[in-house]
């Protein structure tokens, strides 16, 4: 199976960005940990980051027929982007929403996710471990999709 990991705006700054919220782990550290866990579970991984909403939309559209599951940390676009929500709904590739921080325990505007209603589920609040849990959840979601 193949998993497409998408990371939204400012996640390229992980490690330096608000370390009291997001920790000192860089996106490269996260990618390495994701690849190691995916290898154990015999899953292939493509891992991307963009600050551009339209590029994330393009990648979601291109995932159809190429990836079994999308894992997305849409970052701030989680709370604003109807375009990302519509892209996820349009392609029909099972999608898991993830966040490093517990978005429900922060500012009010982070409690609303525009993509949550079109995702299979959400993992938030576990830092790097949110990504590892997402690899495991992807394998589960793929098995469920194949058995239906
Ligand atoms: C985030 C949470 C978002 O609210 C925020 O805009 C981010 C990161 C997280 O991973 O905790 O950029 O998605």
PDB file of C-alpha atoms and ligand atoms in Angstrom, residues 9-11 17 22 73-79 98-103 106 109-110 131, ligand 1:
ATOM      1  CA  UNK A   9       2.074  26.028   5.575  1.00  0.00           C
ATOM      2  CA  UNK A  10       4.859  26.778   8.052  1.00  0.00           C
ATOM      3  CA  UNK A  11       5.528  23.132   8.841  1.00  0.00           C
ATOM      4  CA  UNK A  17       8.851  27.653  15.060  1.00  0.00           C
ATOM      5  CA  UNK A  22       5.516  22.256  18.441  1.00  0.00           C
ATOM      6  CA  UNK A  73      -1.510  18.026   8.381  1.00  0.00           C
ATOM      7  CA  UNK A  74      -3.138  20.979   6.623  1.00  0.00           C
ATOM      8  CA  UNK A  75      -1.773  23.329   9.341  1.00  0.00           C
ATOM      9  CA  UNK A  76      -3.590  26.702   9.246  1.00  0.00           C
ATOM     10  CA  UNK A  77      -5.515  25.690   6.088  1.00  0.00           C
ATOM     11  CA  UNK A  78      -7.341  23.169   8.289  1.00  0.00           C
ATOM     12  CA  UNK A  79      -9.335  26.057   9.693  1.00  0.00           C
ATOM     13  CA  UNK A  98      -3.434  14.981  11.776  1.00  0.00           C
ATOM     14  CA  UNK A  99      -1.958  17.698  13.995  1.00  0.00           C
ATOM     15  CA  UNK A 100       1.095  17.875  16.219  1.00  0.00           C
ATOM     16  CA  UNK A 101      -0.686  19.961  18.846  1.00  0.00           C
ATOM     17  CA  UNK A 102      -4.070  19.385  20.477  1.00  0.00           C
ATOM     18  CA  UNK A 103      -5.986  21.923  18.382  1.00  0.00           C
ATOM     19  CA  UNK A 106      -5.794  25.998  22.000  1.00  0.00           C
ATOM     20  CA  UNK A 109     -10.416  29.316  15.900  1.00  0.00           C
ATOM     21  CA  UNK A 110      -8.351  26.097  15.901  1.00  0.00           C
ATOM     22  CA  UNK A 131       2.479  11.005  12.459  1.00  0.00           C
TER      23      UNK A 131
HETATM   24  C1  LIG B   1      -1.112  22.387  13.398  1.00  0.00           C
HETATM   25  C2  LIG B   1      -2.215  23.147  14.150  1.00  0.00           C
HETATM   26  C3  LIG B   1      -2.734  24.313  13.323  1.00  0.00           C
HETATM   27  O1  LIG B   1      -3.753  25.003  14.032  1.00  0.00           O
HETATM   28  C4  LIG B   1      -1.603  25.286  13.021  1.00  0.00           C
HETATM   29  O2  LIG B   1      -2.058  26.316  12.184  1.00  0.00           O
HETATM   30  C5  LIG B   1      -0.390  24.621  12.462  1.00  0.00           C
HETATM   31  C6  LIG B   1       0.016  23.320  12.977  1.00  0.00           C
HETATM   32  C7  LIG B   1      -0.498  21.257  14.244  1.00  0.00           C
HETATM   33  O3  LIG B   1       0.115  20.374  13.660  1.00  0.00           O
HETATM   34  O4  LIG B   1      -0.608  21.267  15.468  1.00  0.00           O
HETATM   35  O5  LIG B   1       0.313  25.194  11.640  1.00  0.00           O
HETATM   36  O6  LIG B   1      -1.698  21.794  12.244  1.00  0.00           O
END
